[in-house]
Coordinates of C-alpha atoms and ligand atoms in Angstrom, one line a residue:
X1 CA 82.9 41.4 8.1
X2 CA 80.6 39.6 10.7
X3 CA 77.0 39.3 8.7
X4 CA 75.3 38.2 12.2
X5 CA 72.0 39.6 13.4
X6 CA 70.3 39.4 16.6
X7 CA 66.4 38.6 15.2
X8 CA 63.1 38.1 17.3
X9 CA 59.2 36.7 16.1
X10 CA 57.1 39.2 18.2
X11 CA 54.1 37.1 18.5
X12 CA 50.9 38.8 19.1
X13 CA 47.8 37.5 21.2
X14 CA 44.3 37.9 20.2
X15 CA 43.1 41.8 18.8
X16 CA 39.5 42.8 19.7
X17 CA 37.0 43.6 16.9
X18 CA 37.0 47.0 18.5
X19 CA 40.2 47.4 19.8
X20 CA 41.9 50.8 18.8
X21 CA 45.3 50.2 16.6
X22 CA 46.8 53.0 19.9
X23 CA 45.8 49.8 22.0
X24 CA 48.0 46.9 19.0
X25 CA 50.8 49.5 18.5
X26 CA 51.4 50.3 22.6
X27 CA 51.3 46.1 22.8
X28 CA 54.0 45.8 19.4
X29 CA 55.9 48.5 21.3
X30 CA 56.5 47.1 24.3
X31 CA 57.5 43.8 22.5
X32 CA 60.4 45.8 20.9
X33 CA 61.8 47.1 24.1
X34 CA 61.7 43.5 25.3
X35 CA 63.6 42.8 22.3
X36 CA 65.9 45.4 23.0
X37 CA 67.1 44.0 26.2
X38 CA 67.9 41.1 24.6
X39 CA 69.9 42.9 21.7
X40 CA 67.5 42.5 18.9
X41 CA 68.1 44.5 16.0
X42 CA 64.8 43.1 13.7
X43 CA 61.7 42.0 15.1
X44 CA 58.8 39.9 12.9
X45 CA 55.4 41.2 13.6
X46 CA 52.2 39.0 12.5
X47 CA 50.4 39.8 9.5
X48 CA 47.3 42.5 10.1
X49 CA 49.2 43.1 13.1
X50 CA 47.0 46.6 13.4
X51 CA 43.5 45.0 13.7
X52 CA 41.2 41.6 14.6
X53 CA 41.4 39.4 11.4
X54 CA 38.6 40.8 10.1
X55 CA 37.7 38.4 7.1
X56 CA 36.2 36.2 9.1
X57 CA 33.3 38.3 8.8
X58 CA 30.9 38.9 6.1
X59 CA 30.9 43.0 6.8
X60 CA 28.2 44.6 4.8
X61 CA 29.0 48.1 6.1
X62 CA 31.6 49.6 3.4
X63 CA 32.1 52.4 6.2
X64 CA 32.9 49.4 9.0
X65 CA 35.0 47.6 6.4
X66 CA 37.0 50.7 5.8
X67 CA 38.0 51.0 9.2
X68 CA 40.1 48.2 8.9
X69 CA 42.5 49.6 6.3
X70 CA 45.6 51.8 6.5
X71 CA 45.1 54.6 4.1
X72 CA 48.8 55.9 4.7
X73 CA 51.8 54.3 6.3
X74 CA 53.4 55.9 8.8
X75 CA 49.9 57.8 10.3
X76 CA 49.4 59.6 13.3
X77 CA 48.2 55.9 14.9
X78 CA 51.2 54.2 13.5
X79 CA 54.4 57.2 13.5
X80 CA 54.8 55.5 17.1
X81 CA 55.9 52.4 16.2
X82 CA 58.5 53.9 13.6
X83 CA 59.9 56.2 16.4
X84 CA 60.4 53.0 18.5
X85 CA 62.4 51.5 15.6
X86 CA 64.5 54.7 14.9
X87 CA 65.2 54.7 19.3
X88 CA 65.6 51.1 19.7
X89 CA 67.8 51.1 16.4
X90 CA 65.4 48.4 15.6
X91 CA 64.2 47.4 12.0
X92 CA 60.6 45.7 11.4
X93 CA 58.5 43.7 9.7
X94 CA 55.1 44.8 9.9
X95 CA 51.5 43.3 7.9
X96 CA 48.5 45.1 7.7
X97 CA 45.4 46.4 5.2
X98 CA 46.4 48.6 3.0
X99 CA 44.1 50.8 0.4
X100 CA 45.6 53.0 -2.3
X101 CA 44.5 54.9 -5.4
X102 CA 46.2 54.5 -8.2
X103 CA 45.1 56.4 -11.5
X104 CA 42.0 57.2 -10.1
X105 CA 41.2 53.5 -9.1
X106 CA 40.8 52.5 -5.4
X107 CA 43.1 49.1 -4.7
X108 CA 43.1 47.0 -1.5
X109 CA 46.0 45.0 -0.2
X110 CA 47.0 42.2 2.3
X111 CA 50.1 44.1 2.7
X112 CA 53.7 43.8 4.6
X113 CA 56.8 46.0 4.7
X114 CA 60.3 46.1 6.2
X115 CA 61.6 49.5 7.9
X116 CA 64.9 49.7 8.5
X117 CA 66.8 50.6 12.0
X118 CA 66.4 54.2 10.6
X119 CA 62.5 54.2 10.4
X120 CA 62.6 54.2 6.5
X121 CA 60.1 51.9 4.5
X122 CA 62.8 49.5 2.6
X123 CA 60.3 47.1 1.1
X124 CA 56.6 46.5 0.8
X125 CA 54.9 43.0 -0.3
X126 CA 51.3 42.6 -1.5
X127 CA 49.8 38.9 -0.2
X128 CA 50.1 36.5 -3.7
X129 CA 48.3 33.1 -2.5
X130 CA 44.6 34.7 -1.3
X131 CA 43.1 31.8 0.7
X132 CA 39.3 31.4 1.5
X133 CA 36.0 32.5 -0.5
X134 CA 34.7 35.5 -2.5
X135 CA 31.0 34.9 -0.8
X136 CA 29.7 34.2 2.8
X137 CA 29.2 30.9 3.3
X138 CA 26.5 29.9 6.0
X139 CA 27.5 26.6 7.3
X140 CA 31.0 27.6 8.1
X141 CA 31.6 28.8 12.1
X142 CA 33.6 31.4 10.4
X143 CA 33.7 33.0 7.2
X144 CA 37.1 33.3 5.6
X145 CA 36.6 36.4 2.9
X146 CA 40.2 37.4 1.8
X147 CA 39.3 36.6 -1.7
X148 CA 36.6 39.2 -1.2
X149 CA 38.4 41.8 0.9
X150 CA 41.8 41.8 -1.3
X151 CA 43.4 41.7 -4.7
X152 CA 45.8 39.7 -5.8
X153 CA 49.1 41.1 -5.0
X154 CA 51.0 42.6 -8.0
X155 CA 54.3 43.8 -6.6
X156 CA 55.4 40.3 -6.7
X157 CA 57.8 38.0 -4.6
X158 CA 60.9 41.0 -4.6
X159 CA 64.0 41.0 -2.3
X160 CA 65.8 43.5 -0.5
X161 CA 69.2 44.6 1.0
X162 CA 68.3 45.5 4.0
X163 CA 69.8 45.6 7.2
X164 CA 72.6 43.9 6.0
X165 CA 71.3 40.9 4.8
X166 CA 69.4 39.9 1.7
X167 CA 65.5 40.4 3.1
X168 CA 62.2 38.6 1.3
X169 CA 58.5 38.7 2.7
X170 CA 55.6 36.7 2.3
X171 CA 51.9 36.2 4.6
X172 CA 50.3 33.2 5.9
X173 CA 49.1 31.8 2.9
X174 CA 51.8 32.1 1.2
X175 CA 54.2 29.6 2.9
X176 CA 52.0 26.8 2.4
X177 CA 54.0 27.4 -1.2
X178 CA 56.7 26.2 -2.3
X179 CA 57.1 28.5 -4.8
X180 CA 56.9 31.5 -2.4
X181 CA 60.3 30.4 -1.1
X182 CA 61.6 29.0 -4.4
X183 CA 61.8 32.8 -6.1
X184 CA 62.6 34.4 -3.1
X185 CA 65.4 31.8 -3.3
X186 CA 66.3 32.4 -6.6
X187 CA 66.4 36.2 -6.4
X188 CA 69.0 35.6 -3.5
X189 CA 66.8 36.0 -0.2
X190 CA 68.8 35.1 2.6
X191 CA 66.3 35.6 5.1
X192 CA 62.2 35.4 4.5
X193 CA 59.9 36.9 7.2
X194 CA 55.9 36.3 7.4
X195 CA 53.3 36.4 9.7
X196 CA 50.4 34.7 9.4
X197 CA 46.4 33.7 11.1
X198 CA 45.8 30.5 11.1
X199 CA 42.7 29.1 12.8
X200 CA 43.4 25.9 14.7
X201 CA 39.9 24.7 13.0
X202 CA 39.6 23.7 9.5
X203 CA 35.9 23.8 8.2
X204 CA 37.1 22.1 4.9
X205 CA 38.6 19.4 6.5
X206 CA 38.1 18.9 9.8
X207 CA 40.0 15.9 10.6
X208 CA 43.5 17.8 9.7
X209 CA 42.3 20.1 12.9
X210 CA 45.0 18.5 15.0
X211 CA 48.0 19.0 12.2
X212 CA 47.5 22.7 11.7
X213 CA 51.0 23.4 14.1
X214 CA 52.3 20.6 11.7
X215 CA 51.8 22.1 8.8
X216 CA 52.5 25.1 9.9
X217 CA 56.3 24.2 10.6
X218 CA 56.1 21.3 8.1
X219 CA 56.2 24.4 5.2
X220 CA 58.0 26.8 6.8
X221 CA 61.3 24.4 7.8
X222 CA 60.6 23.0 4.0
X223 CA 60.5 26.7 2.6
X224 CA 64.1 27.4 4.5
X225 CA 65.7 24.2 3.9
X226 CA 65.3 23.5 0.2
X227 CA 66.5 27.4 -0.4
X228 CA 69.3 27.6 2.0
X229 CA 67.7 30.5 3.7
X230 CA 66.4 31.6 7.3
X231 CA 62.9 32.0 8.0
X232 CA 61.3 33.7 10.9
X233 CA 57.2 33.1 11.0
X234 CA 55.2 35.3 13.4
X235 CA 51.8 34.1 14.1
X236 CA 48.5 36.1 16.0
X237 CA 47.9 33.5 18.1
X238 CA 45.1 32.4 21.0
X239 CA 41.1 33.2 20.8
X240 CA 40.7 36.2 18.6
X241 CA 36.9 36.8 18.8
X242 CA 35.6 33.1 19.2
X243 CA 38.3 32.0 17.1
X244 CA 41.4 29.6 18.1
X245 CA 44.7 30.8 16.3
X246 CA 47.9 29.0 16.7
X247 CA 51.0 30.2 17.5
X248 CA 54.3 28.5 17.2
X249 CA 55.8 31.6 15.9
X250 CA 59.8 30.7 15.9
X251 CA 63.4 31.3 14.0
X252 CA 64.4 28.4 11.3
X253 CA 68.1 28.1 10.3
X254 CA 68.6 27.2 6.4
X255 CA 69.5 23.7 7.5
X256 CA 65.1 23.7 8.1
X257 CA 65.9 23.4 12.3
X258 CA 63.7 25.4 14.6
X259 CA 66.4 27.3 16.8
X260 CA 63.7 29.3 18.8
X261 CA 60.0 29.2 19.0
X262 CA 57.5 30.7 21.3
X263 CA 55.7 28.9 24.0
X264 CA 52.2 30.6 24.6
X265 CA 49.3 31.9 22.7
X266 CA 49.5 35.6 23.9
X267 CA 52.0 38.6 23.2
X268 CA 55.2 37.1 23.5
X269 CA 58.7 37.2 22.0
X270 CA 61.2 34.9 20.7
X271 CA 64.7 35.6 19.5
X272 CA 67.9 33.9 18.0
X273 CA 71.1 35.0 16.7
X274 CA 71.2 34.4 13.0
X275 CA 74.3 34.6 10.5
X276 CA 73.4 35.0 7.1
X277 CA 76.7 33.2 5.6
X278 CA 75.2 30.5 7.0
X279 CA 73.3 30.3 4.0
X280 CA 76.4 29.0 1.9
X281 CA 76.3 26.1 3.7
X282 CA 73.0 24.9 1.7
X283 CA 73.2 27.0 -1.4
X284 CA 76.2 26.1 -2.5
X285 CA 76.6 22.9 -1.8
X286 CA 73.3 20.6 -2.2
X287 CA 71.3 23.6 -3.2
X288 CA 73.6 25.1 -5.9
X289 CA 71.0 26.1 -8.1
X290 CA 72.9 27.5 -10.8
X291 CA 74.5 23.7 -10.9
X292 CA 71.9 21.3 -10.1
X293 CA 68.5 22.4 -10.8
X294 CA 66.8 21.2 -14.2
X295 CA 64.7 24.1 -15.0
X296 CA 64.2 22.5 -18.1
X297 CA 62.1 19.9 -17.0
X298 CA 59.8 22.7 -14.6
X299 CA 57.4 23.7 -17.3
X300 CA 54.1 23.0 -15.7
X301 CA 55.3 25.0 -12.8
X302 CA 54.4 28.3 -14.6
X303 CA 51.5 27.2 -16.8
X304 CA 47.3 26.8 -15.4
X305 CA 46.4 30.6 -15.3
X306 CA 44.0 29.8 -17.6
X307 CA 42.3 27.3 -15.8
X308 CA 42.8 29.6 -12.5
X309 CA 40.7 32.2 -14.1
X310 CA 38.2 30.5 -15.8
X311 CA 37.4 29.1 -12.0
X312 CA 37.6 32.4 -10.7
X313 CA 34.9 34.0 -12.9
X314 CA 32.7 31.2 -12.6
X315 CA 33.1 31.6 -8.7
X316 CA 32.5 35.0 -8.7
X317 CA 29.8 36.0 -11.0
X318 CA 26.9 37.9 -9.5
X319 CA 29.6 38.5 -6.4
X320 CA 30.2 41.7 -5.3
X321 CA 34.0 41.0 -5.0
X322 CA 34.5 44.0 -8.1
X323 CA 31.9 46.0 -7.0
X324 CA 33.8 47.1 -3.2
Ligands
LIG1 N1 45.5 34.1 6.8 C1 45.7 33.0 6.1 O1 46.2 33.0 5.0 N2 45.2 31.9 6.7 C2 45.3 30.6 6.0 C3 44.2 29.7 6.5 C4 42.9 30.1 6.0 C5 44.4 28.2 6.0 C6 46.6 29.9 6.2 O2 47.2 29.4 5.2 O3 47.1 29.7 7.4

């Protein structure tokens, strides 16, 4: 049986501070029925594809930071976009805020899922790799607050069988990993889907400004490659508030080769047929893992989070990060 998917990365351009998720989800929308034309049957939406990138502001308002977060998934603002997936027979990859309460205790999320062609939630991930700061730091042009506005994820790096492939999901951050891709790998994913914000400016290190679209294929081609698996990256892309984001959102076969990419910084799609056998052709011959990786020799791999959290409480003492 033919395991062969037509796929797109629905690229998004800039969200207003202010602009109504109606206004992101009508925009997603009308991505999908371009997709449809072309025969797409799963489409990659950014990460916090419902909203502006909102920590890269220090928001002091609890009520104003709320507004940012999806307290339910499908809502009233968000049902539309699963009834475009049921009608389009189109499955999706979708990031945004989420808030829960579990026992009692309110939990906040950089958060993606996969819904299948029938509408149904298949899979959520919770962002792992939290970049920026817990505090507002003046002399950047932009604060970078996910440590702040988010917990570490705790669902872990899962796969699912889903739309008839072997489906894993990962954000922004998160590719710059190897390890992202290496236990998605190892738990079988034959395809990994992320979106991801990333300014084109660096404050930390300014003179890498000019490799950000480097590095941002650099890992993901890396990521696909040494797991035999296909990657599809979906950026929010072009000035979001006074802020440059690349794009280069585009389809990489396991062999780590870019077989389509997007061209602009605005709303824009990009699509590829993909065949998940495909994947064979790496993971069983110079990526047979069972036969030629040397886990025995990988121990630091899984040791420092002692260290890590030592730093951590050190960085964040007197910080309000628990308080929120
Ligand atoms: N949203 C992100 O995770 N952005 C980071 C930036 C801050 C470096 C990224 O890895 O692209």
């Amino acid at each position: 049986m033919s395991r062969k998917l037509i796929v797109a990365t629905a690229q998004l351009g800039p969200i207003g501070r202010d602009e109504p998720r109606a206004s992101a989800v009508a925009r997603m929308i009308s991505l999908m029925e371009q997709a449809y034309e072309r025969g797409v049957k799963l489409i990659v939406f950014p990460e916090l594809a419902l909203t502006t990138f909102f920590p890269r502001w220090m928001i002091e308002n609890p009520n104003e930071l709320a507004t940012f977060f999806e307290t339910e998934m499908p809502s009233s603002e968000t049902q539309p976009l699963f009834d475009a997936g049921k009608r389009l027979g189109m499955g999706f990859y979708l990031g945004y805020a989420e808030e829960v309460v579990e026992n009692g205790t309110r939990h906040r999320y950089n958060c993606s899922i996969i819904v299948d062609e029938k509408g149904e939630i298949v899979g959520k991930y919770r962002k792992i790799h939290l970049p920026g700061h817990f505090q507002p730091e003046d002399w950047r042009p932009f604060q970078h607050l996910e440590k702040r506005y988010f917990e570490h994820g705790n669902l872990g790096f899962q796969v699912h069988d889903a739309m008839g492939g072997k489906l894993g999901m990962c954000l922004c951050n998160d590719r710059r990993w190897p390890e992202t891709f290496r236990v998605l790998g190892l738990r079988g994913a034959e395809l990994v889907m992320l979106g991801y914000n990333t300014p084109m400016h660096y404050p930390q290190a300014p003179e890498h400004d000019h490799l950000q679209d480097f590095h941002n294929h650099l890992s993901m081609q890396a990521g696909a490659y040494a797991n035999g698996c296909w990657v599809i990256g979906t950026a929010k892309a072009g000035c979001e508030e006074g802020c440059d984001l690349i794009g280069g959102s585009c389809i990489i076969a396991p062999t780590g080769e870019i077989i389509a990419m997007t061209q602009g910084l605005g709303d824009e799609i990009a699509t590829a047929e993909i065949d998940f056998d495909r994947c064979k052709e790496l993971r069983e011959n110079v990526f047979n893992f069972a036969l030629h990786r040397e886990p025995g020799d990988y121990g630091p791999i899984c040791e420092g989070a002692e260290t890590r959290d030592r730093m951590r409480a050190d960085i964040t003492e007197n910080s309000v990060f628990r308080a929120h």
